[in-house]
Short mmCIF file of C-alpha atoms in Angstrom, two decimals:
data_model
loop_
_atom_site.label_atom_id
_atom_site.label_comp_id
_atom_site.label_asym_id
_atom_site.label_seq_id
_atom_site.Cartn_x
_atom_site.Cartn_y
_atom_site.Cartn_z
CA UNK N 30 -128.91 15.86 -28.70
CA UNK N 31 -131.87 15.09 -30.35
CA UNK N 32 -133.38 16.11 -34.01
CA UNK N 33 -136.14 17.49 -35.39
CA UNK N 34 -137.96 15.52 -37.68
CA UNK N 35 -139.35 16.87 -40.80
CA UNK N 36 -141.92 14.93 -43.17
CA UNK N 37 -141.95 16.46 -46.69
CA UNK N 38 -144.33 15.60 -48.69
CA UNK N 39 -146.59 16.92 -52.17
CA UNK N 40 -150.14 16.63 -50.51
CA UNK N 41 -151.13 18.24 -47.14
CA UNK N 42 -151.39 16.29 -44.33
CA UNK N 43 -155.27 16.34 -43.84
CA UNK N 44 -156.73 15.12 -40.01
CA UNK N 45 -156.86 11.78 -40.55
CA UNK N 46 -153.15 11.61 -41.57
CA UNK N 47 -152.10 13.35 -39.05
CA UNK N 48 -154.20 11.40 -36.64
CA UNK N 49 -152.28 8.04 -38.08
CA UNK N 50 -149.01 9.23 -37.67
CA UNK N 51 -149.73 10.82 -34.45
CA UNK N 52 -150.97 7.19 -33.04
CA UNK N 53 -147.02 5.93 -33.44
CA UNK N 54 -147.30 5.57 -30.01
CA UNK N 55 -149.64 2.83 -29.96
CA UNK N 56 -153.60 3.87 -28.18
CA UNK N 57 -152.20 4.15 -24.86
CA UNK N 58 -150.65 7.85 -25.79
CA UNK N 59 -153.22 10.82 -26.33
CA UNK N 60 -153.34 13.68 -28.88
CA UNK N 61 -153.76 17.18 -27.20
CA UNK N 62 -153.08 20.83 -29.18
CA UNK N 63 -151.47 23.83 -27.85
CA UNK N 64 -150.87 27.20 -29.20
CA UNK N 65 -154.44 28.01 -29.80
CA UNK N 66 -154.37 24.93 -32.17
CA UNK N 67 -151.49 26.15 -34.15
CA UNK N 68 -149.47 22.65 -32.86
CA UNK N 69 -150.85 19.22 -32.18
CA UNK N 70 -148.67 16.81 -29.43
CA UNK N 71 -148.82 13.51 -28.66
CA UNK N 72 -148.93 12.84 -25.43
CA UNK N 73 -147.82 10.74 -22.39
CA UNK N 74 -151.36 9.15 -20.12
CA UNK N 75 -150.67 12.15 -17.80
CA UNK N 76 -151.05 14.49 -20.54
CA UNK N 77 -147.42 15.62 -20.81
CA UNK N 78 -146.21 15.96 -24.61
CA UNK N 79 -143.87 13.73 -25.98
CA UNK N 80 -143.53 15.00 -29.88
CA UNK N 81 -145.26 18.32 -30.77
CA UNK N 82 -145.80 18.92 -33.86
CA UNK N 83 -146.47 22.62 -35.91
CA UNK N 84 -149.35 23.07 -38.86
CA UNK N 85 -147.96 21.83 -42.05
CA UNK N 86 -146.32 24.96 -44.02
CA UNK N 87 -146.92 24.69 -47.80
CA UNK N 88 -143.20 26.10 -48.84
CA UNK N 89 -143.82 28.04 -52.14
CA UNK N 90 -140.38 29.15 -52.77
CA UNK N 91 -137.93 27.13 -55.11
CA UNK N 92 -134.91 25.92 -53.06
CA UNK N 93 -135.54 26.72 -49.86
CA UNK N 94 -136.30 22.67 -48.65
CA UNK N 95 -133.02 22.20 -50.01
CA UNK N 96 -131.08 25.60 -48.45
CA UNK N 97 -132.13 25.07 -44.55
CA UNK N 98 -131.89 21.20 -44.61
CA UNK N 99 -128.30 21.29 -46.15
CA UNK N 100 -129.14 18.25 -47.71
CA UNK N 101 -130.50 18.14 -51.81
CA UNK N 102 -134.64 17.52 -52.27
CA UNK N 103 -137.24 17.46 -54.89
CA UNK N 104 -137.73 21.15 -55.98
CA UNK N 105 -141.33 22.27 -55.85
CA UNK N 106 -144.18 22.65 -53.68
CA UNK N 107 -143.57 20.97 -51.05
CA UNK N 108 -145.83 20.68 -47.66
CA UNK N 109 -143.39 20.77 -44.68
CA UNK N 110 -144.53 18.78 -41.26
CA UNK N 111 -141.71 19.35 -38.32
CA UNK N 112 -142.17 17.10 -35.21
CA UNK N 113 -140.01 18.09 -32.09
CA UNK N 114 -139.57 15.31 -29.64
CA UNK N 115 -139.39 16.10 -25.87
CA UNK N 116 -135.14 15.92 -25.10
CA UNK N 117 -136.92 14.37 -21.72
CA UNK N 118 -138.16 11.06 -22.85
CA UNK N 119 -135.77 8.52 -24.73
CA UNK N 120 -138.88 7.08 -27.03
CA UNK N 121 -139.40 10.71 -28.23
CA UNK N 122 -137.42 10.99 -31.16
CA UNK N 123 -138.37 7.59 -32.37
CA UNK N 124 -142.24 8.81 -31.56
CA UNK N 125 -140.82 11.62 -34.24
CA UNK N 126 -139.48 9.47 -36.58
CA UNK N 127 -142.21 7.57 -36.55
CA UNK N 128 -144.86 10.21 -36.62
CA UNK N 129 -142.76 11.89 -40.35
CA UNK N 130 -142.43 7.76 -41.74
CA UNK N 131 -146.21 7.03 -41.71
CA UNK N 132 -147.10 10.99 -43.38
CA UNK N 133 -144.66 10.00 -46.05
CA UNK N 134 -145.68 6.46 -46.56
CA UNK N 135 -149.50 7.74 -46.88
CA UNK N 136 -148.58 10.92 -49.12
CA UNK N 137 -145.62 9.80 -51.02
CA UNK N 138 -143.35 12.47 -49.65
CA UNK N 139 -139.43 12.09 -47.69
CA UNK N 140 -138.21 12.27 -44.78
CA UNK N 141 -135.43 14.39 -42.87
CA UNK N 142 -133.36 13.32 -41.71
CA UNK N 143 -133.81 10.16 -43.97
CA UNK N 144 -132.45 7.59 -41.00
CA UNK N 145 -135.20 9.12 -38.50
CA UNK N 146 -137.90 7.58 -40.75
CA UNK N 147 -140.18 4.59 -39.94
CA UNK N 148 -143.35 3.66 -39.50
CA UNK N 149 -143.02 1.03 -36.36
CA UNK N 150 -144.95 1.05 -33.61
CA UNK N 151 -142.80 2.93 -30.34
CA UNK N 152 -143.71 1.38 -27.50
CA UNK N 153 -143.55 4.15 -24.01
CA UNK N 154 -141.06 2.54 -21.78
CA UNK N 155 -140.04 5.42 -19.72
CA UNK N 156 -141.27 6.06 -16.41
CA UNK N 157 -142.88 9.54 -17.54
CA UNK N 158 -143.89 10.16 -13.51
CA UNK N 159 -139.94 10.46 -12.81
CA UNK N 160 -139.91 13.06 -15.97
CA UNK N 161 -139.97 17.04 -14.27
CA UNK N 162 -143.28 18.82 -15.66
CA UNK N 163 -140.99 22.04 -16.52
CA UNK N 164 -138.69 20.03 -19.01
CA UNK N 165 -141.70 19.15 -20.69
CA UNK N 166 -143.56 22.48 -21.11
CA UNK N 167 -143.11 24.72 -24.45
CA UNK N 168 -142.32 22.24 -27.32
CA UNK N 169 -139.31 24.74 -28.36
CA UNK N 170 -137.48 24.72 -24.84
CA UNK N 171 -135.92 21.98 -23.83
CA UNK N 172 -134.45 23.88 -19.97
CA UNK N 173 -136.17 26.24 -18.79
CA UNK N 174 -134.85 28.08 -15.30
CA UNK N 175 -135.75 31.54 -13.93
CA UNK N 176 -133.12 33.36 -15.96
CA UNK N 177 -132.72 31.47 -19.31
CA UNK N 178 -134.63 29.32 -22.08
CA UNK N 179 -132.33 26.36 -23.39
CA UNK N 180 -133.29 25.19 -26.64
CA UNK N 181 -131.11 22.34 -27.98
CA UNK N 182 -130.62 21.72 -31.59
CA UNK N 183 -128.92 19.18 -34.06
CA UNK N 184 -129.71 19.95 -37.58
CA UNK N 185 -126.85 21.39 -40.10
CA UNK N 186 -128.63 24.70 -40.51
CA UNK N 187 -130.49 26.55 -37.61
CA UNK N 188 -132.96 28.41 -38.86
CA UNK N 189 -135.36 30.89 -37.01
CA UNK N 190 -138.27 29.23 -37.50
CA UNK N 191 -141.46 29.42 -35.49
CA UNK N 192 -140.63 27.34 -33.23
CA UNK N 193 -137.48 29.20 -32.29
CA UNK N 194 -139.43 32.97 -33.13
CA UNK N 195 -142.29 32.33 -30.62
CA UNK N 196 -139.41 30.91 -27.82
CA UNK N 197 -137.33 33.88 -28.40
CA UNK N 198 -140.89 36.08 -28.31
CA UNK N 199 -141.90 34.05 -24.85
CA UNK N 200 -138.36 34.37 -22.88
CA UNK N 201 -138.46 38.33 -23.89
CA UNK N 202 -141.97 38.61 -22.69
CA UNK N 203 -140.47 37.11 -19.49
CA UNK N 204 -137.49 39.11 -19.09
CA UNK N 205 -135.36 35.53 -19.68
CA UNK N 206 -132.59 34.70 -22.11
CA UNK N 207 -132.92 32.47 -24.97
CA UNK N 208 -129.62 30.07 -25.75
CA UNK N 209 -129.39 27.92 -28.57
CA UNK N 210 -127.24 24.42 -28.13
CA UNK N 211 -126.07 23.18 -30.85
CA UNK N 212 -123.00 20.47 -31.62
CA UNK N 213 -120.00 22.39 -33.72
CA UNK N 214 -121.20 21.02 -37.07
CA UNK N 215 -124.14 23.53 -36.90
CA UNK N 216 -124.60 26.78 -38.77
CA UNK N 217 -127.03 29.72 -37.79
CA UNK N 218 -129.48 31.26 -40.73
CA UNK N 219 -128.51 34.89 -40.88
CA UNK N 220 -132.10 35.64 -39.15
CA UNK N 221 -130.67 33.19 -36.58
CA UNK N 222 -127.52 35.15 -36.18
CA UNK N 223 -129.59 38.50 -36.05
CA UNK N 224 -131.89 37.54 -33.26
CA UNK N 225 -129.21 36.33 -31.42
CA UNK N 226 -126.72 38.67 -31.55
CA UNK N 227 -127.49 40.75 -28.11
CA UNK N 228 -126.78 39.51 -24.77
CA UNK N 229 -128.61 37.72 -23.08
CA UNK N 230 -129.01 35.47 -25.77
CA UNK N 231 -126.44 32.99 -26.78
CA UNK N 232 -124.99 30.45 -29.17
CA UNK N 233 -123.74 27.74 -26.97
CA UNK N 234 -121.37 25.19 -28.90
CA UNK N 235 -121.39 22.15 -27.40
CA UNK N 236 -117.40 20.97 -28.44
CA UNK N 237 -116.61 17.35 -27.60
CA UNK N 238 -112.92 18.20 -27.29
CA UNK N 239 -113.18 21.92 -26.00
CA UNK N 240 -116.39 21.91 -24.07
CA UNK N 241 -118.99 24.73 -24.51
CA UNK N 242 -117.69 28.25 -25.75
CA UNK N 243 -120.53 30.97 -27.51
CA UNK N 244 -120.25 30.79 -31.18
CA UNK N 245 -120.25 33.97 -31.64
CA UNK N 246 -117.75 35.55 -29.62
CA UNK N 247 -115.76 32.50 -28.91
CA UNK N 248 -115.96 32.84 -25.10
CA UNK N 249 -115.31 29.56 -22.97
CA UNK N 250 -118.29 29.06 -21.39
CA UNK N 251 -119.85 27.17 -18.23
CA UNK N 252 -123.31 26.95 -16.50
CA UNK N 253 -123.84 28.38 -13.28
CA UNK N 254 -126.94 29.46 -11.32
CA UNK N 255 -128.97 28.00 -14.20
CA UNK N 256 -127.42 30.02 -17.31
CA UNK N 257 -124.57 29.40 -19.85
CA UNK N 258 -121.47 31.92 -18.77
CA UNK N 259 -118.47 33.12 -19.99
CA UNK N 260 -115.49 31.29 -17.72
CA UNK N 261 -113.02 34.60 -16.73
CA UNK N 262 -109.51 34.36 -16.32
CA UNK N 263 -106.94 35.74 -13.36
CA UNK N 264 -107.31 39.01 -14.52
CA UNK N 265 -111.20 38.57 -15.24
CA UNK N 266 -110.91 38.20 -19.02
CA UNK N 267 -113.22 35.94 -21.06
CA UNK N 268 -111.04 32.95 -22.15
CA UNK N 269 -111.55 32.22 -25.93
CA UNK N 270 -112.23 28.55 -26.88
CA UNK N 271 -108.78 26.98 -29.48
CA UNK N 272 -112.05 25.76 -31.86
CA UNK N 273 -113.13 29.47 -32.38
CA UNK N 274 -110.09 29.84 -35.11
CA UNK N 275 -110.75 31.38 -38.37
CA UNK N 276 -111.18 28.84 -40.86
CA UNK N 277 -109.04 28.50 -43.51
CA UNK N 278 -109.68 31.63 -46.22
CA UNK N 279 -112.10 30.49 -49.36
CA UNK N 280 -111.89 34.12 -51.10
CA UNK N 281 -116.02 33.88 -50.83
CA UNK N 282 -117.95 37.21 -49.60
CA UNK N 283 -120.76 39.17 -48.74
CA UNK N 284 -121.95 42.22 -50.09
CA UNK N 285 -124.74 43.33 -47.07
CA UNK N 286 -126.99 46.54 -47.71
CA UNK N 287 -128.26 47.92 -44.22
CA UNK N 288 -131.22 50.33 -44.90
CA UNK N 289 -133.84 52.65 -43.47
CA UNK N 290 -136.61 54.19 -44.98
CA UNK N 291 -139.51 56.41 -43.69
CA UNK N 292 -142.57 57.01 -45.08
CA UNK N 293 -146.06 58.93 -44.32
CA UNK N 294 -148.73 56.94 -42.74
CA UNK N 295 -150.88 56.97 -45.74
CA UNK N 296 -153.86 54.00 -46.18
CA UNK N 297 -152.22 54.05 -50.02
CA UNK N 298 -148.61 52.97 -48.86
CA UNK N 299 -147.36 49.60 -49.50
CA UNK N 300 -144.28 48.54 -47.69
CA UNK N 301 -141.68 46.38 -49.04
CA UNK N 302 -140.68 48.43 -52.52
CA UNK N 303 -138.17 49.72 -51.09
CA UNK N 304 -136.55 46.08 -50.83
CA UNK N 305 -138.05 44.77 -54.36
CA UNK N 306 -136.30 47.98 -55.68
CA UNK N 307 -132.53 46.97 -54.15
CA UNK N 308 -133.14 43.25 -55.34
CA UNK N 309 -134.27 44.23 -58.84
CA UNK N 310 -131.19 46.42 -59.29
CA UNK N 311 -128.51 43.83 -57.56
CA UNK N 312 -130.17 40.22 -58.64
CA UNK N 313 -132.37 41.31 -61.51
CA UNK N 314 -135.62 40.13 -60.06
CA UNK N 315 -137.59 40.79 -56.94
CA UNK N 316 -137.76 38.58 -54.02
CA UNK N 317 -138.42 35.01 -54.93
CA UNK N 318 -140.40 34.85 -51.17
CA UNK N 319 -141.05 36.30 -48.10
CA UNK N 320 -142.29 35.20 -44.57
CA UNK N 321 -142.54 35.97 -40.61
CA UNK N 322 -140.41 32.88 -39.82
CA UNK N 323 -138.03 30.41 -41.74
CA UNK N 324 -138.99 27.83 -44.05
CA UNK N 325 -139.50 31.11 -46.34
CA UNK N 326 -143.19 30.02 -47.95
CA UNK N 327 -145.52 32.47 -49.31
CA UNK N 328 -144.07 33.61 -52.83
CA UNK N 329 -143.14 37.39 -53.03
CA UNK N 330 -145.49 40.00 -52.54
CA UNK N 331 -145.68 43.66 -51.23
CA UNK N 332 -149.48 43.94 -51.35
CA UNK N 333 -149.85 40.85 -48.71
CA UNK N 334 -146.93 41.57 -46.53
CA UNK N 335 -148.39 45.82 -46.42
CA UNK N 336 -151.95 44.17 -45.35
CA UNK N 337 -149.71 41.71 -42.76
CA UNK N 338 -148.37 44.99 -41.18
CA UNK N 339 -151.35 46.91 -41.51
CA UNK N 340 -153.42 44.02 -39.19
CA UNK N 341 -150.17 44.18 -36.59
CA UNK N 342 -150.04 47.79 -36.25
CA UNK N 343 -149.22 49.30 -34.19
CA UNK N 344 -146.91 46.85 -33.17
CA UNK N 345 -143.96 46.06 -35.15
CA UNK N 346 -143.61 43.23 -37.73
CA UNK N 347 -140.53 41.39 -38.54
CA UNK N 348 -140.41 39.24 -41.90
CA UNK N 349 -137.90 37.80 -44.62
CA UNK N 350 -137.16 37.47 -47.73
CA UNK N 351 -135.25 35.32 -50.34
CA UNK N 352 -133.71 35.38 -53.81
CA UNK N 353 -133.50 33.01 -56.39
CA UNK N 354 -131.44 29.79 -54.91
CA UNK N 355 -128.30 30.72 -58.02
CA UNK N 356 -127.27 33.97 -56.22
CA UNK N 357 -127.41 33.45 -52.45
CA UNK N 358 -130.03 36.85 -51.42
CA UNK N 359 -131.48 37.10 -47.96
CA UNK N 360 -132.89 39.84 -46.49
CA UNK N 361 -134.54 40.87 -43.21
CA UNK N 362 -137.20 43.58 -42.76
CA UNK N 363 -138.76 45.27 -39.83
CA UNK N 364 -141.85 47.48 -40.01
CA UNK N 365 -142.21 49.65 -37.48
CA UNK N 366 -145.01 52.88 -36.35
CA UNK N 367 -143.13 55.77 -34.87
CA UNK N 368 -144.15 59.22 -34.47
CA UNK N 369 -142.37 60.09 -37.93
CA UNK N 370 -144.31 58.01 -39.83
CA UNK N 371 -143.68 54.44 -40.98
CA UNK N 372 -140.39 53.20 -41.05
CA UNK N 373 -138.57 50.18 -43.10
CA UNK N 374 -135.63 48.73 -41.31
CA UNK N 375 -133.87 46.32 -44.11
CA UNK N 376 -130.50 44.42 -43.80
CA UNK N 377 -130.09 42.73 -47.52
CA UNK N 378 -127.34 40.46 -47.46
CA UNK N 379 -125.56 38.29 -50.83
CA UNK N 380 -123.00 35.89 -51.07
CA UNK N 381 -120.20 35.75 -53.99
CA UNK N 382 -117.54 33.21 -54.57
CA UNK N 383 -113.49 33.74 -54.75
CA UNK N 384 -114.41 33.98 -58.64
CA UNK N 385 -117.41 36.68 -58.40
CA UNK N 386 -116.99 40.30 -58.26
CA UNK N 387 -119.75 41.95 -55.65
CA UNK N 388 -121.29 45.23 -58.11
CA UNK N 389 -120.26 47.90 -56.25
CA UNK N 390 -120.66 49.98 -58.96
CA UNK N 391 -124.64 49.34 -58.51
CA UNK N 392 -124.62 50.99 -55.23
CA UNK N 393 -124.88 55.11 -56.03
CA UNK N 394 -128.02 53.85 -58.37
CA UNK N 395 -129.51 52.02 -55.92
CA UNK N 396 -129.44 55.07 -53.39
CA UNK N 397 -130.62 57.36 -55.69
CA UNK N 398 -133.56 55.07 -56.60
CA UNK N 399 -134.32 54.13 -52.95
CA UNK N 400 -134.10 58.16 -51.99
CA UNK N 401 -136.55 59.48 -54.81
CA UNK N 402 -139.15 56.67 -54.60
CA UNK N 403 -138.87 55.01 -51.17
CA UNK N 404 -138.12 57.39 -48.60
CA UNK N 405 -134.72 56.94 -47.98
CA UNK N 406 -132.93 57.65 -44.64
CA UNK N 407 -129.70 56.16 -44.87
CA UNK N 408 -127.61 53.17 -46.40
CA UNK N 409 -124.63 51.88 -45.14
CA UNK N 410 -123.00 49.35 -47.74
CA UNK N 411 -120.61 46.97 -46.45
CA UNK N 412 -118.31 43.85 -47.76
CA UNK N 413 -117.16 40.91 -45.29
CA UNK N 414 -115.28 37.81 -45.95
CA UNK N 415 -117.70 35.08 -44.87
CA UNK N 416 -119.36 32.22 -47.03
CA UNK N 417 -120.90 32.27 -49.89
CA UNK N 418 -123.76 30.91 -49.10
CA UNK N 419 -124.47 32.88 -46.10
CA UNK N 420 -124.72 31.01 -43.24
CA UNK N 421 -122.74 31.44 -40.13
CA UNK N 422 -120.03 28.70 -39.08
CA UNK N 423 -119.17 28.85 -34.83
CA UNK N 424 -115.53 30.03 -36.04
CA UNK N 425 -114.45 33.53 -36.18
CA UNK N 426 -115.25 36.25 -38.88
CA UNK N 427 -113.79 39.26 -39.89
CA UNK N 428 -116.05 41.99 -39.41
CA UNK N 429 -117.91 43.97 -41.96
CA UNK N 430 -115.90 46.74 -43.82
CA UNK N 431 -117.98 49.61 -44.66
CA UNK N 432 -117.77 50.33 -48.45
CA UNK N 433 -119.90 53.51 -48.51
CA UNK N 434 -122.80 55.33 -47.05
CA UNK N 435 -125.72 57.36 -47.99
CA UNK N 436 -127.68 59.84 -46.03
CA UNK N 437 -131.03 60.41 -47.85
CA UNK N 438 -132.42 64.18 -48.80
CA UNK N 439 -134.47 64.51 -45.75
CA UNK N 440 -132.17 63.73 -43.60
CA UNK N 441 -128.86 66.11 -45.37
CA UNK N 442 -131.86 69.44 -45.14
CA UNK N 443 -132.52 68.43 -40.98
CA UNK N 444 -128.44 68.10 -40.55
CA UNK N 445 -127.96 71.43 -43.14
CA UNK N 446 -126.43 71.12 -46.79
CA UNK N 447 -123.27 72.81 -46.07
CA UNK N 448 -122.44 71.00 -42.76
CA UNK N 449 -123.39 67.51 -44.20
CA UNK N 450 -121.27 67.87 -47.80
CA UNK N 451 -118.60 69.15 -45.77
CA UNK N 452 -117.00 66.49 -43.32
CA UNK N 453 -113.61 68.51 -42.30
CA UNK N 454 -111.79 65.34 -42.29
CA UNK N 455 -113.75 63.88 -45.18
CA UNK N 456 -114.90 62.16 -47.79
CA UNK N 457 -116.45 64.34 -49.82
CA UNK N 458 -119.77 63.01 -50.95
CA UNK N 459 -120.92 62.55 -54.36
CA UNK N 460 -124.42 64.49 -54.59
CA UNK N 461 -127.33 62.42 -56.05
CA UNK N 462 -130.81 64.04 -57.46
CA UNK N 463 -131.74 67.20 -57.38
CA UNK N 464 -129.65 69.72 -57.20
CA UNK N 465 -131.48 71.50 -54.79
CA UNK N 466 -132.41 68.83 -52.59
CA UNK N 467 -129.61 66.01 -53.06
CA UNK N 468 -128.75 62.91 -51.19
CA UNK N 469 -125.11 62.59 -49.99
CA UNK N 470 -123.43 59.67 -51.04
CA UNK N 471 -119.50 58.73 -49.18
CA UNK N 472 -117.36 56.24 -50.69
CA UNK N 473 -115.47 54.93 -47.80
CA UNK N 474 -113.15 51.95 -49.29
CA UNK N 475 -113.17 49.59 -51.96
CA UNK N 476 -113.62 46.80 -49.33
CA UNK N 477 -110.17 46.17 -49.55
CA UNK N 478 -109.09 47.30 -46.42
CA UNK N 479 -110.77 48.57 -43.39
CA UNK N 480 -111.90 51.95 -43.16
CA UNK N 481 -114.02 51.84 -40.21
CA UNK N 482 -112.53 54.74 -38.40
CA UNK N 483 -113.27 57.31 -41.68
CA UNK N 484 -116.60 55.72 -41.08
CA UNK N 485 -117.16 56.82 -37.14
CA UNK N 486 -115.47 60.02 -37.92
CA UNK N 487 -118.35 60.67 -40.61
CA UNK N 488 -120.99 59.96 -38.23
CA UNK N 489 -120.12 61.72 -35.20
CA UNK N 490 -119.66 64.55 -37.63
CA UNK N 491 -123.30 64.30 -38.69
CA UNK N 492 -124.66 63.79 -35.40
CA UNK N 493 -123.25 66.74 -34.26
CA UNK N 494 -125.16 68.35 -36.82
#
């Protein structure tokens, strides 16, 4: 597999920089850009990219180098230049290395990883003519077939960066799935895990001893007719691969907040309190940053991401956001127009060790916040033993236990008072606000066990309603 190259350094990469890494190659290879400019590639004499590589991304955000390469660097501002070499070519990834040694060496910045650097001159050795066109086209996909987009990655953490957003964007557009390849050492970002957690898109494990198996679901998998499958048994059941096993318990956990809010279309609202409000009240502080792709850059403000969605309308916008690095916070938002009015879609997720205790106790606050200030629909809390930290390991998890659930005012008056504080099997809600026009809040569990059935029970009975 190859890597992705990543110069970091404290200036920006002006033209001329980029121009002088870019000419690793040697003058026989050209410089072309793609994606309306957005990506420069060095290229093959036919024209065919070899490394492409995205507009530098001043990261804002304290930690967040250090959290998505897995790997301790210089806190601070910190320009971020990622090359992606061509999987095609054997020269590429030393075209990469190349191309992230010579920015460094000129701005006094690092490399990752720090073996890929150097600033040597890669001779082309490859007969590029013998090279297929289609294995060279979009700089994220490394296979692309009529069904499915293979993108193959070797980095600790994969993150859904742009690269990976506009692939996942492109194979939807063209009714194709995307699958991510990675070797069993890699972890998805939790806006990773999101985006790929539908079929027809896939975590493919590539397992030196067990072969390839999804790492999600642990299903055994194979290609055929140009797509990673699951292999079926005798009876046509998905075999599960040994290396999917839990791994050993840690006592580490998430506490993971899934929201919705709705609001009027009003030219005064600004999205994103809503989010700022559950931080303040579970980390202290709002957001540290927020973004439409991972490295998170842009430091954390409602006003900008509100005028973001306001220039997408009416199509939706998807973003994150991230805490401080000392308490592990990520969130994920999507904005979207529907006839009701604006609506926030929020999953908030925080990792505590074996020694922390998640605050629980915050939660009926929270709600009642969110539902007199932010429009609140519902929130479903939930607790899962996973790490820390918050990434996603290809082994498998125990799945969320819900904790407790609140349906917001608006939503108890459509459904009726009496039928909504009255589940005939319960719980019986605690009622927060007014009295005349509460929220219903159900404590479900203490997390200790799973209650997921109390859970369904509650909902059908409000859908019914």
């Amino acid at each position: 597999m190859t890597k992705d190259v990543i110069a970091l350094t404290p200036k920006m990469p002006d033209l001329p920089t980029l121009l002088a890494g870019l000419y690793a190659g040697g003058p026989d290879l050209g410089v072309n850009t793609a994606a309306d400019g957005a990506v420069v590639q060095l290229c093959a004499p036919d024209g065919r990219p070899l490394v492409s590589v995205e507009t530098p991304i001043l990261v804002q955000v304290p930690g967040e180098a250090t959290r998505l390469l897995d790997h301790p660097v210089e806190d601070g501002p910190v320009w971020w230049t990622e090359a992606r070499a061509s999987t095609a070519v054997a020269e590429a990834e030393r075209l990469a290395g190349s191309f992230a040694g010579r920015l460094a060496t000129v701005l006094g910045g690092t490399v990752w990883p720090p073996e890929a650097a150097s600033t040597e001159v890669v001779p082309l050795t490859t007969d590029i003519s013998a090279v297929p066109a289609q294995a060279m086209g979009a700089p994220a996909v490394d296979v692309l077939t009529g069904t499915t987009a293979v993108v193959i990655q070797d980095r600790p953490l994969i993150a859904m960066t742009s690269w990976l957003s506009d692939a996942l964007r492109t194979t939807a557009a063209s009714d194709r799935a995307l699958q991510i390849v990675t070797p069993p050492t890699a972890r998805l970002t939790l806006p990773t895990r999101t985006a790929l957690r539908g079929l027809p898109n896939r975590w493919v494990v590539q397992d030196p001893e067990h072969g390839y198996y999804d790492g999600l679901s642990g299903a055994v998998l194979h290609w055929k007719n140009g797509t990673f499958t699951p292999v079926h048994d005798e009876q046509g059941t998905a075999r599960v691969a040994e290396a999917f096993a839990p791994a050993p318990g840690t006592g580490d956990r998430q506490l993971i907040l899934t929201l919705r809010t709705r609001h009027p279309a009003d030219e005064n609202l600004v999205l994103g309190r809503a989010l700022e409000t559950a931080f303040r009240h579970l980390t202290g502080a709002p957001p540290a940053g927020w973004s439409t792709a991972e490295p998170i850059n842009l430091p954390w403000s409602s006003r900008q991401l509100t005028d973001l969605a306001r220039a997408r309308a009416p199509r939706p916008t998807w973003l994150v956001a991230i805490g401080d690095p000392g308490r592990p916070t990520l969130a994920t938002l999507r904005i979207l127009r529907t006839p009701a009015g604006v609506e926030e879609d929020i999953t908030l997720a925080l990792g505590y060790g074996g020694d922390e205790t998640p605050p629980l106790d915050a939660i009926e606050e929270i709600a009642t916040a969110l539902d007199a200030e932010h429009g609140l629909v519902t929130l479903l809390t939930s607790l899962r033993a996973a790490r820390r930290d918050l990434t996603v390991p290809p082994r498998l998890e125990a799945p969320p236990v819900p904790v407790a659930f609140t349906l917001g005012s608006d939503e108890v008056e459509a459904i009726g008072q009496s039928r909504a504080g009255h589940p005939p099997l319960g719980p019986m809600p605690t009622r927060l606000g007014p009295e005349g026009r509460p929220a219903l809040h159900y404590v479900l569990s203490d997390g200790s066990g799973s209650r997921l059935s109390v859970f369904q029970r509650l909902i059908e009975h409000l859908k019914r309603g």
